[in-house]
XYZ file of C-alpha atoms in Angstrom:
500
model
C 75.622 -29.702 -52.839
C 75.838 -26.844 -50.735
C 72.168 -26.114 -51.313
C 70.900 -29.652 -50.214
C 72.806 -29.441 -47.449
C 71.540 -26.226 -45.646
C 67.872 -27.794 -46.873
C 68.630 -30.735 -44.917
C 69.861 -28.876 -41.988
C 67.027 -26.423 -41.887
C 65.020 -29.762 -41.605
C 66.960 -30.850 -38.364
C 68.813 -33.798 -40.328
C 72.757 -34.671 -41.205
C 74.376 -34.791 -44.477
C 72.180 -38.445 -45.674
C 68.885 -36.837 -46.332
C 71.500 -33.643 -48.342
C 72.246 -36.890 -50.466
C 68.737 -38.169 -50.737
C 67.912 -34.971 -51.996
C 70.425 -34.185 -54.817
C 69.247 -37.457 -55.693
C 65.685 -36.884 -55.581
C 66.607 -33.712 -57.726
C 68.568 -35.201 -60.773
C 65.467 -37.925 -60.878
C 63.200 -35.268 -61.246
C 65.560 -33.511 -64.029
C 65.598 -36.517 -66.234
C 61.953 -37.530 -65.041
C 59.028 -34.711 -64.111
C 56.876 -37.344 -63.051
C 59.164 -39.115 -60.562
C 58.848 -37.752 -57.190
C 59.296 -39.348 -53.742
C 56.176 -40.285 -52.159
C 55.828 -39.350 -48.168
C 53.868 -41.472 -45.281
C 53.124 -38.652 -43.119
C 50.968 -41.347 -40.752
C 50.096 -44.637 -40.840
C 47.283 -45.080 -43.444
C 45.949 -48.556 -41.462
C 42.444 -47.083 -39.315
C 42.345 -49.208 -35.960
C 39.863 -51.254 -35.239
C 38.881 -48.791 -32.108
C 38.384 -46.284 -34.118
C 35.363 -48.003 -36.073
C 32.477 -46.691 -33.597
C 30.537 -49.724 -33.864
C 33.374 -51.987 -31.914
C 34.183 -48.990 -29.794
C 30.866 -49.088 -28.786
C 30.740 -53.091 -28.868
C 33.539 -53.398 -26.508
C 32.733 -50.594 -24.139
C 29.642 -52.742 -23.161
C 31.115 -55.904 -22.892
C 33.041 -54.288 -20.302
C 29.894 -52.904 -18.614
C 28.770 -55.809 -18.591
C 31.851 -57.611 -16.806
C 30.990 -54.095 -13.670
C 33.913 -51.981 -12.404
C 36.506 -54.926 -12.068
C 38.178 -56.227 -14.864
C 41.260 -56.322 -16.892
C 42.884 -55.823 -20.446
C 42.967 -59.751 -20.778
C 38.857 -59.582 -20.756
C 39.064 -57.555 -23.944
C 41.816 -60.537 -25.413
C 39.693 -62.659 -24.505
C 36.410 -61.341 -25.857
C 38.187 -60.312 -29.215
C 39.120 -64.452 -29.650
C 35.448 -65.565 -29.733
C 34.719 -66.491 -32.966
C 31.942 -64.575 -33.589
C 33.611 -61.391 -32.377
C 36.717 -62.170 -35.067
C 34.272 -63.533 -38.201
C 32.847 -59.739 -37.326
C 35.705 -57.606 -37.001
C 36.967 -59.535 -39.950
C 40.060 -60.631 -38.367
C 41.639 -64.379 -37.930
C 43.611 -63.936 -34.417
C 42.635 -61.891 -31.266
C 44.338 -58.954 -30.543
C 47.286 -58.670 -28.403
C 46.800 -57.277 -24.295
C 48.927 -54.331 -25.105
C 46.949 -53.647 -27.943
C 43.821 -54.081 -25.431
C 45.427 -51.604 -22.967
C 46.177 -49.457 -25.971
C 42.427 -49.582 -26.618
C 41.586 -48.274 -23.227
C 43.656 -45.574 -23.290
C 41.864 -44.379 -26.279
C 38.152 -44.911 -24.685
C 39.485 -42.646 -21.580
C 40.093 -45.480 -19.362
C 43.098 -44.530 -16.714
C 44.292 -47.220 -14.116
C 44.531 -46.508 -10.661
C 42.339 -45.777 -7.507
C 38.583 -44.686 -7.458
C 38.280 -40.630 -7.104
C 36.604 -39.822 -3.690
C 33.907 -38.044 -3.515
C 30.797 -37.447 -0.402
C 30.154 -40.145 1.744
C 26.936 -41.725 1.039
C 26.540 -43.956 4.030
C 23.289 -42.362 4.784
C 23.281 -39.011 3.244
C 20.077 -38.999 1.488
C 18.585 -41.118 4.169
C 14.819 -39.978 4.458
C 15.444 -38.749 8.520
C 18.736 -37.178 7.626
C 17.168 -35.273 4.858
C 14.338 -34.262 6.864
C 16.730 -32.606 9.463
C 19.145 -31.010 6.719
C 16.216 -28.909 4.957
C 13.568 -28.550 8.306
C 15.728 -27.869 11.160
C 19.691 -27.072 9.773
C 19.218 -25.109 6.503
C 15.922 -23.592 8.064
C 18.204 -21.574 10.872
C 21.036 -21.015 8.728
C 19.098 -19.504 5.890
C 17.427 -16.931 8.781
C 21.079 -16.900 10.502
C 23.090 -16.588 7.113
C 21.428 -12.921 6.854
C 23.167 -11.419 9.788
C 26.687 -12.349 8.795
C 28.899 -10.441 6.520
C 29.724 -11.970 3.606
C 33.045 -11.657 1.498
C 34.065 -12.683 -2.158
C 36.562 -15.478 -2.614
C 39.579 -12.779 -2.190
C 38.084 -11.259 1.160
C 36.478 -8.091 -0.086
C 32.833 -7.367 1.296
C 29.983 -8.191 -0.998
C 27.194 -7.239 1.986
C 26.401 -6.646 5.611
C 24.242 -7.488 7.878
C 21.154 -4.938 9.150
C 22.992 -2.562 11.543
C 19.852 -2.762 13.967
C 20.164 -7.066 14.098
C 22.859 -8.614 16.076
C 25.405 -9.286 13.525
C 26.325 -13.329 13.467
C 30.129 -14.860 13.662
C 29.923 -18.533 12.336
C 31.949 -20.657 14.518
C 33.372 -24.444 13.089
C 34.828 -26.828 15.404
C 36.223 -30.631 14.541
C 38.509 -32.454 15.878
C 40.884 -34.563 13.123
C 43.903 -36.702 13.692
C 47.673 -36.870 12.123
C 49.974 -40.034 11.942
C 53.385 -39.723 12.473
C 54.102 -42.292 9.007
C 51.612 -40.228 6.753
C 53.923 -39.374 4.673
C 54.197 -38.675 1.020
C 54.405 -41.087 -1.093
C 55.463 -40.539 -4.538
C 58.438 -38.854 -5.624
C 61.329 -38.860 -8.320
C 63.449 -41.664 -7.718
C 67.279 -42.509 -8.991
C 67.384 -46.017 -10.188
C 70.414 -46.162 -8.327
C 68.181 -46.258 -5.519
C 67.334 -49.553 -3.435
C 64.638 -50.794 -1.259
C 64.389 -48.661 1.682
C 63.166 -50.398 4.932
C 59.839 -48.898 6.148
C 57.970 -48.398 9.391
C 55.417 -50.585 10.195
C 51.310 -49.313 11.151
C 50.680 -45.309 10.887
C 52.914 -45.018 13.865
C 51.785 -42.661 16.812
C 48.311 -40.783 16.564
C 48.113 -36.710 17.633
C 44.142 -35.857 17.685
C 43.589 -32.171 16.831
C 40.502 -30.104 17.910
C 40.168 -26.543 17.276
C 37.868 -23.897 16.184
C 38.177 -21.679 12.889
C 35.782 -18.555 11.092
C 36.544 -16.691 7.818
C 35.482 -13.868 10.136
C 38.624 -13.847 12.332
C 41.871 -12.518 11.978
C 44.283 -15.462 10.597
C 40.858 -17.837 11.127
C 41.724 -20.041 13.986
C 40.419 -19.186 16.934
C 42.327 -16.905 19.368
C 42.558 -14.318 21.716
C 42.205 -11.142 20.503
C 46.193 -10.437 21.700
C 47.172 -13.882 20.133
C 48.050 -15.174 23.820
C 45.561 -18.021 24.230
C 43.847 -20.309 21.613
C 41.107 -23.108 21.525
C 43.820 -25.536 19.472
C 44.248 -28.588 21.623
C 46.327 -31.526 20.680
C 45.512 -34.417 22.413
C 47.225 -37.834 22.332
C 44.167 -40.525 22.381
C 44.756 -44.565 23.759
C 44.330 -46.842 26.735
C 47.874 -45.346 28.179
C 47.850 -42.293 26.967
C 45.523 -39.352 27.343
C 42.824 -41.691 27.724
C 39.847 -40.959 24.646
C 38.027 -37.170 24.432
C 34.659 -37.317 25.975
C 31.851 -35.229 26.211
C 33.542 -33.141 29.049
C 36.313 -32.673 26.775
C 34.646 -31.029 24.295
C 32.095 -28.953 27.165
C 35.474 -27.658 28.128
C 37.106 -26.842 25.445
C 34.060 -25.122 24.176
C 33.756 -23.051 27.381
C 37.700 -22.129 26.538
C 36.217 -20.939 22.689
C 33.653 -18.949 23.753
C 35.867 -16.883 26.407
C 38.217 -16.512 23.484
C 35.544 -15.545 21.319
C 34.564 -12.729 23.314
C 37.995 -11.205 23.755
C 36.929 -10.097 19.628
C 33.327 -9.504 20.197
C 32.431 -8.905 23.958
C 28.774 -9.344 24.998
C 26.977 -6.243 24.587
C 28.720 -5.456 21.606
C 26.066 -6.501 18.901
C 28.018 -9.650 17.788
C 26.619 -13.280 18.496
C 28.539 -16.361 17.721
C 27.128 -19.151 16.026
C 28.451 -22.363 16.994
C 28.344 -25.422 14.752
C 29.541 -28.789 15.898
C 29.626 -32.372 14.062
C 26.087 -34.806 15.121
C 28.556 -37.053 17.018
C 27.674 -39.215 20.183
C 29.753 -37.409 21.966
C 28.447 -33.805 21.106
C 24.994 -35.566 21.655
C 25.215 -35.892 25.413
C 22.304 -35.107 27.455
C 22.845 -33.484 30.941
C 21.708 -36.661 33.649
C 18.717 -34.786 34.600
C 17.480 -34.443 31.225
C 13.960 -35.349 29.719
C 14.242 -38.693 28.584
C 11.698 -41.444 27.706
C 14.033 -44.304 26.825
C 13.923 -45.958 30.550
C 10.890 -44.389 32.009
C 8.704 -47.232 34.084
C 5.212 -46.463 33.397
C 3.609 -47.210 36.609
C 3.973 -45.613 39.548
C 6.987 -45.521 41.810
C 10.375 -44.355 42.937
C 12.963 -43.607 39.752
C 15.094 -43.183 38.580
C 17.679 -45.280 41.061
C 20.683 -42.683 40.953
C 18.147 -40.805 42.858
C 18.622 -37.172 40.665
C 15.027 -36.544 39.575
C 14.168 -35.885 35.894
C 13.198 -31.885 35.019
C 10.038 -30.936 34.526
C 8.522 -31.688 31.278
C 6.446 -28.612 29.335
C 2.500 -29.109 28.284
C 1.257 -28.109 24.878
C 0.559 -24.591 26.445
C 4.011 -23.888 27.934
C 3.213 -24.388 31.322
C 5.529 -26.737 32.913
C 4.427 -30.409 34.162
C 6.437 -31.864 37.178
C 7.137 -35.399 36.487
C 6.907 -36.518 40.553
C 3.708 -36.473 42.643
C 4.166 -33.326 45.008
C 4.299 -33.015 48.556
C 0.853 -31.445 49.496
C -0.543 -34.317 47.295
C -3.765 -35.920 48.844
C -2.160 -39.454 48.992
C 0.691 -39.734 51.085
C 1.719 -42.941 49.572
C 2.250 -41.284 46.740
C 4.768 -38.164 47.774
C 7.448 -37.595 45.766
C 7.158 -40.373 43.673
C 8.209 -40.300 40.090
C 4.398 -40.281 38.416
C 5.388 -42.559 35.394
C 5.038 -42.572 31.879
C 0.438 -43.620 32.322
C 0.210 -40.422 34.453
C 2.391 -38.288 32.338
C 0.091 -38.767 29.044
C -3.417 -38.882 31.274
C -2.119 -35.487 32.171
C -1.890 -34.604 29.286
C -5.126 -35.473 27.636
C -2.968 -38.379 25.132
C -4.036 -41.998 27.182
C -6.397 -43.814 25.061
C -9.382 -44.743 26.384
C -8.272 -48.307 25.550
C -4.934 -48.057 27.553
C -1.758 -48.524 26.270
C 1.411 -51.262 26.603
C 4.648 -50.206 28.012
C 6.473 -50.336 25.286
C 6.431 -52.869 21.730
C 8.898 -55.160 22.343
C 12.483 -54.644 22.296
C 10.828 -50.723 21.807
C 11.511 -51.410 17.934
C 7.906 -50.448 16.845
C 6.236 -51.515 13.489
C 6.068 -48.085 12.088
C 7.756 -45.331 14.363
C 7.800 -42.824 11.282
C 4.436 -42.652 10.905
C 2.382 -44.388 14.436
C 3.206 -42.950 17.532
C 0.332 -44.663 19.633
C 1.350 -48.152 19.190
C 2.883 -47.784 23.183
C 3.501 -45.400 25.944
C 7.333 -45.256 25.433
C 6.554 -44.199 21.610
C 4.301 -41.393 22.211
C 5.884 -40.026 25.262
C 9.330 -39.865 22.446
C 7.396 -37.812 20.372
C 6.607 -35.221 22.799
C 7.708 -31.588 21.497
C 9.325 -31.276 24.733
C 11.754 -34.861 25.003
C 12.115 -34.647 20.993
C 13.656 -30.614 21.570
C 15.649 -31.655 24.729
C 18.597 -30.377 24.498
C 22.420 -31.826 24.672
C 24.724 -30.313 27.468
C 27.087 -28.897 24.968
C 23.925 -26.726 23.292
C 22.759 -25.529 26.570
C 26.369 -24.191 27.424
C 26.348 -22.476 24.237
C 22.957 -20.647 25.136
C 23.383 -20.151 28.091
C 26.035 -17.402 27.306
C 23.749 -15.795 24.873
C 25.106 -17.316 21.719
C 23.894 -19.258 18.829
C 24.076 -23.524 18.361
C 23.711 -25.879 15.519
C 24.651 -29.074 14.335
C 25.353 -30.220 10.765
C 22.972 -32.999 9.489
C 24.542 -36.445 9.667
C 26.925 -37.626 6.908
C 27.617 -34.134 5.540
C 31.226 -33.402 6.009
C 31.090 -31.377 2.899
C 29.186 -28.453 5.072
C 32.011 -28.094 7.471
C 34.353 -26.507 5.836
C 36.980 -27.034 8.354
C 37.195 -30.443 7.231
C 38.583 -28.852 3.761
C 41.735 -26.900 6.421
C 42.359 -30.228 7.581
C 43.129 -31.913 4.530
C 44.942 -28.962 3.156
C 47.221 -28.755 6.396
C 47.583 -32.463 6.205
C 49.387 -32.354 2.816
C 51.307 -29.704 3.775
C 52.024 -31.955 6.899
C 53.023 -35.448 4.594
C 55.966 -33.013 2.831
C 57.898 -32.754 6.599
C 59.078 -35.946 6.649
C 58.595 -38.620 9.494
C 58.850 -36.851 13.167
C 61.828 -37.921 15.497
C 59.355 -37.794 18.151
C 55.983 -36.798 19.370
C 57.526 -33.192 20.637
C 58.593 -32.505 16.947
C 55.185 -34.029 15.577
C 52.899 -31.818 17.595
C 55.152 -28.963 16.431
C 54.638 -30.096 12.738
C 51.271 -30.330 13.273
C 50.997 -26.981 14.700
C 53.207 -25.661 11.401
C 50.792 -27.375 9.045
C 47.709 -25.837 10.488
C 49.031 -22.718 10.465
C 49.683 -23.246 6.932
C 46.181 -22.935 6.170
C 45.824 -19.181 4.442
C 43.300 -16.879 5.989
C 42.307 -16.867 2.125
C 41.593 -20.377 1.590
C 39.911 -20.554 4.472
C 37.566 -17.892 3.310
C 36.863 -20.055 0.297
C 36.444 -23.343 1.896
C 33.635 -21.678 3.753
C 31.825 -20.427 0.626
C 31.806 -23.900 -0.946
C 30.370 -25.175 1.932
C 27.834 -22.237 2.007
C 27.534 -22.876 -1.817
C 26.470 -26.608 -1.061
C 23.813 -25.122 1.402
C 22.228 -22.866 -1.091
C 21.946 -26.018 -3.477
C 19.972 -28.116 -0.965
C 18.309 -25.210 0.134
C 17.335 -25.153 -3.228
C 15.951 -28.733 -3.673
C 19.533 -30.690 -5.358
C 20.551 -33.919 -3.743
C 24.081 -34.728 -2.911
C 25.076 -35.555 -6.073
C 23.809 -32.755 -7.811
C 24.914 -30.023 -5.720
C 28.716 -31.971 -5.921
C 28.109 -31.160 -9.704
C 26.935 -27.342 -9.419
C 30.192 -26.597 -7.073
C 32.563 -27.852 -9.198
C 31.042 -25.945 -12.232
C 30.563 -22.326 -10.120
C 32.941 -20.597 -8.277
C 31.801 -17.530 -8.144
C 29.945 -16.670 -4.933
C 27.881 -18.380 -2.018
C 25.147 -19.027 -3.654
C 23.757 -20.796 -6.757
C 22.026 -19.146 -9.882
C 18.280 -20.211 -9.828
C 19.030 -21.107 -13.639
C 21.732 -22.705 -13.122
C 19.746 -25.000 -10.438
C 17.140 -25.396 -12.964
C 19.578 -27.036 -15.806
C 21.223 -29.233 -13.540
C 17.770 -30.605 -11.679
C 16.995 -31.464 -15.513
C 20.401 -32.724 -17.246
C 22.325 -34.064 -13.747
C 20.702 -37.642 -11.847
């Protein structure tokens, strides 16, 4: 008894199973061949299992596309087709359904995000992401120091090249009701009245670099930084413009210099979203989008257009001058017939103003279908320069904007959404004083290490375009290597043959 016990103790059971056994036992005694008989599982295979009906039921669902429910799969099991071949006589149950979808690695719940793919392998965006973006930063990329993802120094730049200081800016906005969501909850615990809408909006725009101490952009003593928080809406701060950002940028690159002064061998290379507002050209600037093509005075604001640039380099005023033989003509804007006469590109033919509406058959390929569409392919009006650009150069430092629809090459998109769910855990503000000071908290949240590796993903996902991978490839190769900025050539080899 005492034996039987212990055994049934040592087998995390009471005193019933120590009876069970000293029964068991004294059965055996009288009766070697009687012993109990254990069902460790259940010995019944499920129908999911078979791998034909797996297989049979995960294209049904294909079939029904991404929306549908564990009631299809009831439903589809009652046909009686589908039971004369699973040899059953009743459908199966919808828990047994969801049951089944657990097992094919189905989860409920929202879609995982990924890029956006609004027009990210559009033919024009590509064609600016590998000719004109990843052209400059591959030459750019060699001049900058690069670091591992825990900050030491893998290489340097040529000590006789100006060394190169990439430069981010965004701008990104926080809601006072983004707040966290889910959480452990008593059941104790009733409804809890909520706020209504995301409450009052705080727009952020700053500048960051792995390259500077802490990352954001400061002065050198820590006094002054290019953070501003601005409060967009009709009655508010009104909505951040194109001087906005030409003055905040003027702010960064003082800042910047209080690290690297000019004349000390460092150049900053400033990267900015393709946004409209960014886009601005100053209102003298080379445009072909309104030009009359006759002769006569334009524009009506009165501010002539700059001179334009021949094919070679010398520059071509756009207005008649005033020693010019007809005095009729004197000062007078030239328009857009003069212009390409002038520059050996009017047919002898002639040429309409413009195809109507100025939405030409084929403006990827024909230029010479009217004057308006082969004065916009000029090398000078297609390289004319935004306002924001020209500021940049103009105080001997470098400019570029990401391609269109690639967020995933800013890697100060990646700080935002870590400070913003450090941000969610504060709880909802009291007011807008205490949610610009949150704000401020989560940014600064954002380590000087993970900012480091937020900027070699994004270099990472350069090196795989650079490399020929589209989007969805190079998503692939970055969540598969780690390791440094840029990707093994086999590595880009297996996944251009195994990844779509």
């Amino acid at each position: 008894m005492e034996a039987s016990e212990l055994a049934a103790i040592g087998a995390g059971k009471g005193k019933e199973l120590g009876r069970r056994l000293r029964e068991w036992t004294r059965a055996y005694l009288k009766d070697r061949t009687c012993l109990p008989t254990f069902h460790y599982r259940n010995v019944h295979k499920a129908l999911i299992e078979d791998e034909e009906i797996r297989q049979e039921v995960q294209l049904h669902l294909q079939s029904l596309g991404k929306y549908f429910k564990a009631a299809d799969i009831v439903e589809y099991s009652a046909r009686p087709e589908v039971l004369e071949r699973w040899g059953h006589e009743k459908p199966i149950s919808e828990r047994t359904a969801r049951n089944w979808l657990h097992a094919m690695e189905y989860r409920y719940g929202k879609e995982l995000k990924g890029q956006y793919v609004d027009g990210h392998e559009r033919d024009d965006v590509v064609k600016y992401r590998q000719d004109v973006f990843l052209k400059q930063w591959m030459e750019l990329e060699e001049r900058m120091v690069v670091c591992d993802k825990d900050g030491k120094v893998i290489s340097e730049p040529d000590p006789t090249l100006y060394r190169i200081v990439p430069i981010t800016h965004d701008e990104s906005t926080f809601y006072a009701h983004d707040q966290r969501k889910t959480r452990w909850i008593p059941l104790s615990e009733g409804p809890v009245p909520i706020r209504k809408g995301d409450g009052t909006s705080l727009m952020v725009s700053d500048f960051c670099s792995p390259d500077l101490p802490g990352g954001w952009l400061r002065s050198k003593d820590g006094t002054r930084e290019a953070r501003l928080f601005f409060k967009a809406g009709k009655n508010r701060d009104g909505y951040f413009d194109n001087d906005d950002i030409l003055e905040t940028t003027r702010n960064a690159i003082d800042l910047f210099e209080t690290h690297f002064p000019p004349g000390s061998g460092v150049q900053a290379l400033f990267l900015f979203d393709n946004a409209k507002t960014h886009q601005k050209r100053a209102a003298n600037a080379l445009s072909a989008r309104k030009m009359p093509k006759s002769t006569r005075p334009w524009p009506p604001s009165g501010l002539k257009m700059r001179d334009g640039t021949f094919a070679n380099g010398k520059p071509q005023t756009l207005y008649f001058p005033h020693d010019h033989t007809d005095p009729q003509k004197v000062g007078l804007f030239k328009g857009m017939e003069v212009i390409l006469r002038e520059r050996g590109l009017w047919p002898a033919g002639g040429l309409r103003a413009e195809c109507e509406g100025f939405k030409c058959a084929d403006p990827a390929r024909k230029f010479d279908c009217c004057a308006r569409r082969l004065l916009f392919n000029q090398p000078d009006f297609i390289n004319q320069k935004s306002l924001l650009q020209e500021l940049v150069e103009s105080r001997g430092h470098k400019f570029l904007f990401y391609p269109k629809f690639h967020c995933e090459l800013n890697f100060i998109e990646m700080c935002w959404g870590r400070a913003k769910y450090e941000y969610r855990m504060y709880g909802i503000p009291r007011n807008e004083a205490q949610q610009q000071e949150r704000v401020r908290q989560a940014l600064d949240s954002v380590s000087h290490t993970s900012m480091l590796r937020f900027a070699n993903r994004s270099a990472r996902f350069m090196n795989a375009y650079h490399q020929g991978l589209s989007g969805s490839q190079a998503a692939w190769a970055n969540r598969k290597y780690h390791s440094h900025r840029t990707l093994p050539p086999e590595l880009v080899a297996e996944i251009m043959r195994t990844v779509t």
